[in-house]
Amino acid sequence: MNCANCGTPLPDNAKFCLTCGRPVTAATGAPAAPAAAAAPQKVNCPGCGAPLVPVFGEMVITCDYCGGVVALGGGGWKEINKHTMLTPKIVDAKGALAVVQQFLDVGMFHRHAFEESTIAEQNLSFVPFWVIPASASTSYLYQDLAVGIGGTVASIAGAELLGAALGGGRRGGFLPIPVMTGPPVNPTRNETLQGTYEYPVVAVKGMTDYQPKSYEFPMKERTFFDKKSIPAGAPILNGDLGEDAAQHAAKSYVGQLQSDLAHKKHHMVSQIQSQVEVSEGELVHVPIWYILLDRKGQKSMLLVDSHASRVIPTFVPS
Ligand SMILES: [Zn+2]
Ligand SMILES: [Zn+2]
């Protein structure tokens, strides 16, 4: 089967195109039955019909049998067609620890941290993230110090040159030097920063402390979710954060990043305003190693993206 829109080859059971995002209509031509506004306690898997029993608070459930996903939104439980995954490249704890060790060895403050630590916990799980496309436009004012100082220097130099020239020509005579005050150089400038993101918001509220910061998953390498790609024993986590909440969170995280960028680029930033637009997200299960290190009683958690083999920077520093 090929995508009717862009021609990308897709597996027969694909529900949307990985390249252009267009939904694929089922070969039978029968449109999916609209999700009934069922009581939130009970829902059947739209893929295989198995009953799914949400634990209290759960809003994103993956079917144990077929890997289908339902999420609770304003209109009740709804099938999530855009469900993808990143495949694990590090499947053993040793590999994950090597990534952590390398990360700690590079950091100035972590010297010998790894050697002095014991590993309190290490486990691989598939964590659901809402990846929210966002585009941001941030405008702000800043003080352009270069222009301010440059302007002053230029006018002093100009006055001195003028004085020298006139004084040289009329030696001995009194000459009022005309003070040439142009309009004052206003060093206040405005700037607009544009940015586009595929912002990952962790769908498990208990993991919000480990929310990635300035980190994007390599979405070009994602594949359709397939239970066969999950190593035995690695749990596939359900989520308790719906897409609406994820979009809301993405707006706020992106606003924060844009503000960080503005402050990195300029000094004395003021009146900063971000306009962040978000669109429909995608549910991606990402293989993540959680490594809990204990260094003389001080515990720190590090997250390793098992697909990209990198430690994920989080809002709460490791
Ligand atoms: Zn396509
Ligand atoms: Zn199912």
CSV table of C-alpha atoms in Angstrom, one decimal, residues 23-309:
chain,number,residue,atom,x,y,z
A,23,PRO,CA,-4.9,9.4,7.5
A,24,VAL,CA,-5.1,6.2,5.5
A,25,THR,CA,-8.7,5.1,4.9
A,26,ALA,CA,-9.1,1.4,5.7
A,27,ALA,CA,-9.1,-0.9,2.6
A,28,THR,CA,-12.6,-2.0,3.4
A,29,GLY,CA,-13.7,1.5,2.9
A,30,ALA,CA,-15.8,1.3,6.1
A,31,PRO,CA,-15.2,4.4,8.1
A,32,ALA,CA,-14.3,3.7,11.7
A,33,ALA,CA,-17.3,3.9,14.0
A,34,PRO,CA,-17.3,7.1,15.9
A,35,ALA,CA,-16.3,6.6,19.5
A,36,ALA,CA,-19.4,6.5,21.6
A,37,ALA,CA,-19.4,8.9,24.5
A,38,ALA,CA,-19.0,5.8,26.7
A,39,ALA,CA,-18.6,5.9,30.4
A,40,PRO,CA,-14.9,6.5,31.0
A,41,GLN,CA,-14.6,3.3,33.1
A,42,LYS,CA,-15.0,1.0,30.2
A,43,VAL,CA,-13.6,0.9,26.7
A,44,ASN,CA,-12.9,-1.7,24.1
A,45,CYS,CA,-9.7,-1.8,22.0
A,46,PRO,CA,-10.6,-0.3,18.6
A,47,GLY,CA,-8.0,-2.6,17.0
A,48,CYS,CA,-8.9,-6.0,18.4
A,49,GLY,CA,-12.0,-5.5,20.6
A,50,ALA,CA,-10.3,-6.6,23.8
A,51,PRO,CA,-11.7,-4.8,26.9
A,52,LEU,CA,-9.4,-2.2,28.3
A,53,VAL,CA,-9.7,-1.4,31.9
A,54,PRO,CA,-8.2,1.9,32.8
A,55,VAL,CA,-6.7,2.2,36.2
A,56,PHE,CA,-7.9,5.3,38.0
A,57,GLY,CA,-6.5,8.5,36.4
A,58,GLU,CA,-5.3,6.8,33.2
A,59,MET,CA,-5.9,8.7,30.1
A,60,VAL,CA,-3.7,6.8,27.6
A,61,ILE,CA,-3.9,3.1,27.4
A,62,THR,CA,-2.1,0.7,25.1
A,63,CYS,CA,-3.8,-2.6,24.4
A,64,ASP,CA,-1.8,-5.6,25.7
A,65,TYR,CA,-2.9,-7.7,22.8
A,66,CYS,CA,-2.5,-5.6,19.6
A,67,GLY,CA,-0.8,-2.4,20.7
A,68,GLY,CA,-3.7,-0.2,19.8
A,69,VAL,CA,-4.0,3.0,21.8
A,70,VAL,CA,-7.0,4.8,23.2
A,71,ALA,CA,-6.9,8.2,24.9
A,72,LEU,CA,-9.5,10.0,27.0
A,73,GLY,CA,-10.4,13.4,25.7
A,74,GLY,CA,-13.3,15.8,25.9
A,75,GLY,CA,-15.5,13.5,24.0
A,76,GLY,CA,-14.7,10.3,25.9
A,77,TRP,CA,-12.3,7.6,24.9
A,78,LYS,CA,-11.0,7.9,21.4
A,79,GLU,CA,-8.6,5.8,19.3
A,80,ILE,CA,-5.3,7.3,18.7
A,81,ASN,CA,-4.4,6.7,15.1
A,82,LYS,CA,-1.0,8.4,15.2
A,83,HIS,CA,0.8,6.0,17.4
A,84,THR,CA,4.5,5.4,16.7
A,85,MET,CA,7.6,4.3,18.4
A,86,LEU,CA,11.3,4.5,18.4
A,87,THR,CA,13.0,1.2,18.5
A,88,PRO,CA,15.6,0.5,21.2
A,89,LYS,CA,19.2,0.4,20.2
A,90,ILE,CA,20.5,-0.2,23.7
A,91,VAL,CA,18.7,-3.3,25.1
A,92,ASP,CA,21.1,-4.2,27.9
A,93,ALA,CA,21.8,-2.3,31.1
A,94,LYS,CA,25.6,-2.3,30.4
A,95,GLY,CA,25.1,-0.3,27.3
A,96,ALA,CA,22.9,2.2,29.1
A,97,LEU,CA,25.5,2.6,31.9
A,98,ALA,CA,28.2,3.2,29.3
A,99,VAL,CA,26.2,6.2,28.0
A,100,VAL,CA,25.8,7.5,31.6
A,101,GLN,CA,29.4,7.1,32.4
A,102,GLN,CA,30.5,9.0,29.3
A,103,PHE,CA,28.0,11.8,30.0
A,104,LEU,CA,29.3,12.1,33.6
A,105,ASP,CA,33.0,12.0,32.6
A,106,VAL,CA,32.4,15.0,30.2
A,107,GLY,CA,30.7,17.1,32.8
A,108,MET,CA,33.0,19.3,34.9
A,109,PHE,CA,31.1,18.9,38.1
A,110,HIS,CA,30.6,15.2,37.8
A,111,ARG,CA,34.3,14.2,37.9
A,112,HIS,CA,34.6,10.6,39.2
A,113,ALA,CA,30.8,10.7,39.9
A,114,PHE,CA,30.3,7.4,38.1
A,115,GLU,CA,33.2,5.6,39.8
A,116,GLU,CA,32.0,6.8,43.2
A,117,SER,CA,28.4,5.8,42.6
A,118,THR,CA,26.5,2.6,43.0
A,119,ILE,CA,23.6,1.8,40.7
A,120,ALA,CA,20.4,1.7,42.8
A,121,GLU,CA,18.1,1.0,39.9
A,122,GLN,CA,18.2,0.4,36.2
A,123,ASN,CA,15.3,-0.4,34.0
A,124,LEU,CA,14.1,0.0,30.5
A,125,SER,CA,10.5,0.9,29.8
A,126,PHE,CA,8.5,2.3,26.9
A,127,VAL,CA,7.4,5.7,28.0
A,128,PRO,CA,4.5,7.4,26.1
A,129,PHE,CA,5.2,11.0,24.9
A,130,TRP,CA,2.9,13.3,23.2
A,131,VAL,CA,5.0,14.9,20.5
A,132,ILE,CA,3.3,18.2,19.8
A,133,PRO,CA,4.2,20.3,16.7
A,134,ALA,CA,4.6,23.9,17.8
A,135,SER,CA,5.6,27.1,16.1
A,136,ALA,CA,6.6,30.1,18.1
A,137,SER,CA,7.1,33.7,17.5
A,138,THR,CA,8.8,35.7,20.3
A,139,SER,CA,9.2,39.4,20.2
A,140,TYR,CA,11.0,41.5,22.7
A,141,LEU,CA,13.0,44.7,23.3
A,142,TYR,CA,16.7,44.7,24.2
A,143,GLN,CA,19.4,47.3,24.8
A,144,ASP,CA,21.9,47.3,22.1
A,145,LEU,CA,25.1,48.1,24.1
A,146,ALA,CA,27.3,48.1,21.0
A,147,VAL,CA,25.2,50.8,19.3
A,148,GLY,CA,24.9,52.9,22.4
A,149,ILE,CA,28.7,53.0,23.1
A,150,GLY,CA,29.6,53.1,19.4
A,151,GLY,CA,27.3,56.2,19.0
A,152,THR,CA,28.9,58.0,21.8
A,153,VAL,CA,32.5,57.3,20.7
A,154,ALA,CA,31.6,58.4,17.1
A,155,SER,CA,30.3,61.7,18.2
A,156,ILE,CA,33.2,62.5,20.5
A,157,ALA,CA,35.6,61.5,17.8
A,158,GLY,CA,33.7,63.7,15.3
A,159,ALA,CA,33.8,66.7,17.7
A,160,GLU,CA,37.5,66.4,18.3
A,161,LEU,CA,38.3,66.1,14.6
A,162,LEU,CA,36.2,69.1,13.9
A,163,GLY,CA,37.8,71.1,16.7
A,164,ALA,CA,41.3,70.2,15.5
A,165,ALA,CA,40.5,71.2,11.9
A,166,LEU,CA,39.0,74.5,12.8
A,167,GLY,CA,41.6,75.3,15.5
A,168,GLY,CA,44.4,74.6,13.0
A,169,GLY,CA,42.9,77.0,10.5
A,170,ARG,CA,42.4,79.9,12.9
A,171,ARG,CA,45.3,79.7,15.2
A,172,GLY,CA,45.0,82.0,18.1
A,173,GLY,CA,41.5,83.1,17.4
A,174,PHE,CA,38.6,82.3,19.6
A,175,LEU,CA,36.2,79.9,17.9
A,176,PRO,CA,33.1,78.6,19.3
A,177,ILE,CA,32.9,75.0,18.3
A,178,PRO,CA,29.5,74.2,17.1
A,179,VAL,CA,28.1,71.4,19.1
A,180,MET,CA,26.6,69.0,16.7
A,181,THR,CA,24.0,67.1,18.6
A,182,GLY,CA,22.2,64.8,16.4
A,183,PRO,CA,19.1,62.9,17.6
A,184,PRO,CA,20.2,60.8,20.6
A,185,VAL,CA,21.2,57.3,19.6
A,186,ASN,CA,18.5,55.1,21.1
A,187,PRO,CA,20.0,51.7,21.9
A,188,THR,CA,16.6,50.0,22.3
A,189,ARG,CA,16.0,47.5,19.6
A,190,ASN,CA,13.4,45.0,19.0
A,191,GLU,CA,13.8,41.5,17.8
A,192,THR,CA,11.6,38.6,16.8
A,193,LEU,CA,12.7,35.0,17.1
A,194,GLN,CA,10.8,32.3,15.2
A,195,GLY,CA,11.1,28.7,16.1
A,196,THR,CA,9.5,25.4,15.2
A,197,TYR,CA,9.5,22.4,17.5
A,198,GLU,CA,8.3,18.8,17.7
A,199,TYR,CA,8.0,19.1,21.4
A,200,PRO,CA,7.9,15.9,23.5
A,201,VAL,CA,5.7,16.1,26.5
A,202,VAL,CA,5.9,13.0,28.8
A,203,ALA,CA,2.4,11.6,29.1
A,204,VAL,CA,3.0,10.2,32.6
A,205,LYS,CA,2.4,12.8,35.3
A,206,GLY,CA,4.6,10.9,37.8
A,207,MET,CA,7.5,11.5,35.3
A,208,THR,CA,7.0,15.2,34.9
A,209,ASP,CA,10.1,15.8,36.9
A,210,TYR,CA,12.0,14.1,34.1
A,211,GLN,CA,10.3,16.2,31.4
A,212,PRO,CA,12.9,16.7,28.6
A,213,LYS,CA,14.2,20.2,28.1
A,214,SER,CA,15.5,21.4,24.8
A,215,TYR,CA,15.4,17.8,23.5
A,216,GLU,CA,13.7,16.4,20.5
A,217,PHE,CA,13.5,12.8,19.6
A,218,PRO,CA,14.7,11.8,16.1
A,219,MET,CA,11.1,11.7,14.7
A,220,LYS,CA,12.4,10.9,11.2
A,221,GLU,CA,13.5,7.5,12.5
A,222,ARG,CA,10.2,6.6,14.1
A,223,THR,CA,8.2,3.6,13.0
A,224,PHE,CA,4.7,2.5,13.4
A,225,PHE,CA,4.1,1.0,16.9
A,226,ASP,CA,4.7,-2.7,16.8
A,227,LYS,CA,4.7,-4.9,19.9
A,228,LYS,CA,7.1,-7.2,18.2
A,229,SER,CA,9.8,-4.5,18.5
A,230,ILE,CA,9.5,-4.5,22.3
A,231,PRO,CA,12.1,-6.5,24.1
A,232,ALA,CA,10.7,-9.1,26.5
A,233,GLY,CA,10.2,-7.8,30.0
A,234,ALA,CA,10.2,-4.1,29.1
A,235,PRO,CA,6.9,-2.6,30.2
A,236,ILE,CA,4.9,-0.4,27.9
A,237,LEU,CA,3.6,2.4,30.1
A,238,ASN,CA,0.2,3.9,30.0
A,239,GLY,CA,-0.3,7.6,30.5
A,240,ASP,CA,-2.4,9.8,32.6
A,241,LEU,CA,-1.9,13.1,30.7
A,242,GLY,CA,-4.3,13.7,27.8
A,243,GLU,CA,-3.5,15.4,24.5
A,244,ASP,CA,-5.1,18.7,25.5
A,245,ALA,CA,-3.0,18.9,28.6
A,246,ALA,CA,0.0,18.0,26.6
A,247,GLN,CA,-0.6,20.8,24.1
A,248,HIS,CA,-1.0,23.2,27.0
A,249,ALA,CA,2.2,22.0,28.5
A,250,ALA,CA,4.0,22.2,25.2
A,251,LYS,CA,3.0,25.8,24.8
A,252,SER,CA,4.4,26.7,28.1
A,253,TYR,CA,7.7,24.7,27.6
A,254,VAL,CA,8.2,26.2,24.2
A,255,GLY,CA,7.6,29.7,25.6
A,256,GLN,CA,10.2,29.1,28.2
A,257,LEU,CA,12.7,27.9,25.6
A,258,GLN,CA,12.1,30.9,23.4
A,259,SER,CA,12.7,33.1,26.3
A,260,ASP,CA,16.0,31.3,27.2
A,261,LEU,CA,17.1,31.8,23.6
A,262,ALA,CA,16.3,35.5,23.7
A,263,HIS,CA,18.3,36.0,26.9
A,264,LYS,CA,21.2,34.0,25.4
A,265,LYS,CA,21.2,36.2,22.3
A,266,HIS,CA,20.8,39.6,23.9
A,267,HIS,CA,21.4,41.5,27.2
A,268,MET,CA,18.7,43.4,29.0
A,269,VAL,CA,15.7,41.8,27.4
A,270,SER,CA,12.4,43.3,28.3
A,271,GLN,CA,8.7,43.1,27.2
A,272,ILE,CA,9.1,39.6,26.0
A,273,GLN,CA,6.0,38.1,24.4
A,274,SER,CA,5.7,34.6,22.9
A,275,GLN,CA,2.9,33.5,20.5
A,276,VAL,CA,2.9,29.7,20.4
A,277,GLU,CA,0.7,27.7,18.1
A,278,VAL,CA,0.3,24.0,18.6
A,279,SER,CA,-1.3,21.4,16.4
A,280,GLU,CA,-2.4,17.8,16.7
A,281,GLY,CA,0.1,15.6,18.4
A,282,GLU,CA,1.3,12.1,17.9
A,283,LEU,CA,1.7,9.5,20.6
A,284,VAL,CA,5.2,8.0,20.6
A,285,HIS,CA,6.4,5.3,22.8
A,286,VAL,CA,10.1,5.8,23.5
A,287,PRO,CA,12.5,3.2,25.0
A,288,ILE,CA,14.0,4.9,28.0
A,289,TRP,CA,16.5,3.6,30.5
A,290,TYR,CA,16.0,5.0,34.0
A,291,ILE,CA,19.3,4.8,35.9
A,292,LEU,CA,19.3,5.7,39.6
A,293,LEU,CA,22.8,6.4,40.9
A,294,ASP,CA,23.6,6.6,44.5
A,295,ARG,CA,26.7,8.7,45.2
A,296,LYS,CA,27.5,8.6,49.0
A,297,GLY,CA,23.8,8.7,49.8
A,298,GLN,CA,23.0,11.4,47.2
A,299,LYS,CA,20.7,10.0,44.6
A,300,SER,CA,20.3,11.2,41.0
A,301,MET,CA,18.2,9.9,38.2
A,302,LEU,CA,19.5,9.9,34.7
A,303,LEU,CA,17.4,9.1,31.6
A,304,VAL,CA,19.0,7.5,28.6
A,305,ASP,CA,17.2,7.7,25.3
A,306,SER,CA,17.8,4.1,24.2
A,307,HIS,CA,17.1,4.9,20.6
A,308,ALA,CA,19.5,7.8,20.3
A,309,SER,CA,22.0,6.5,22.9
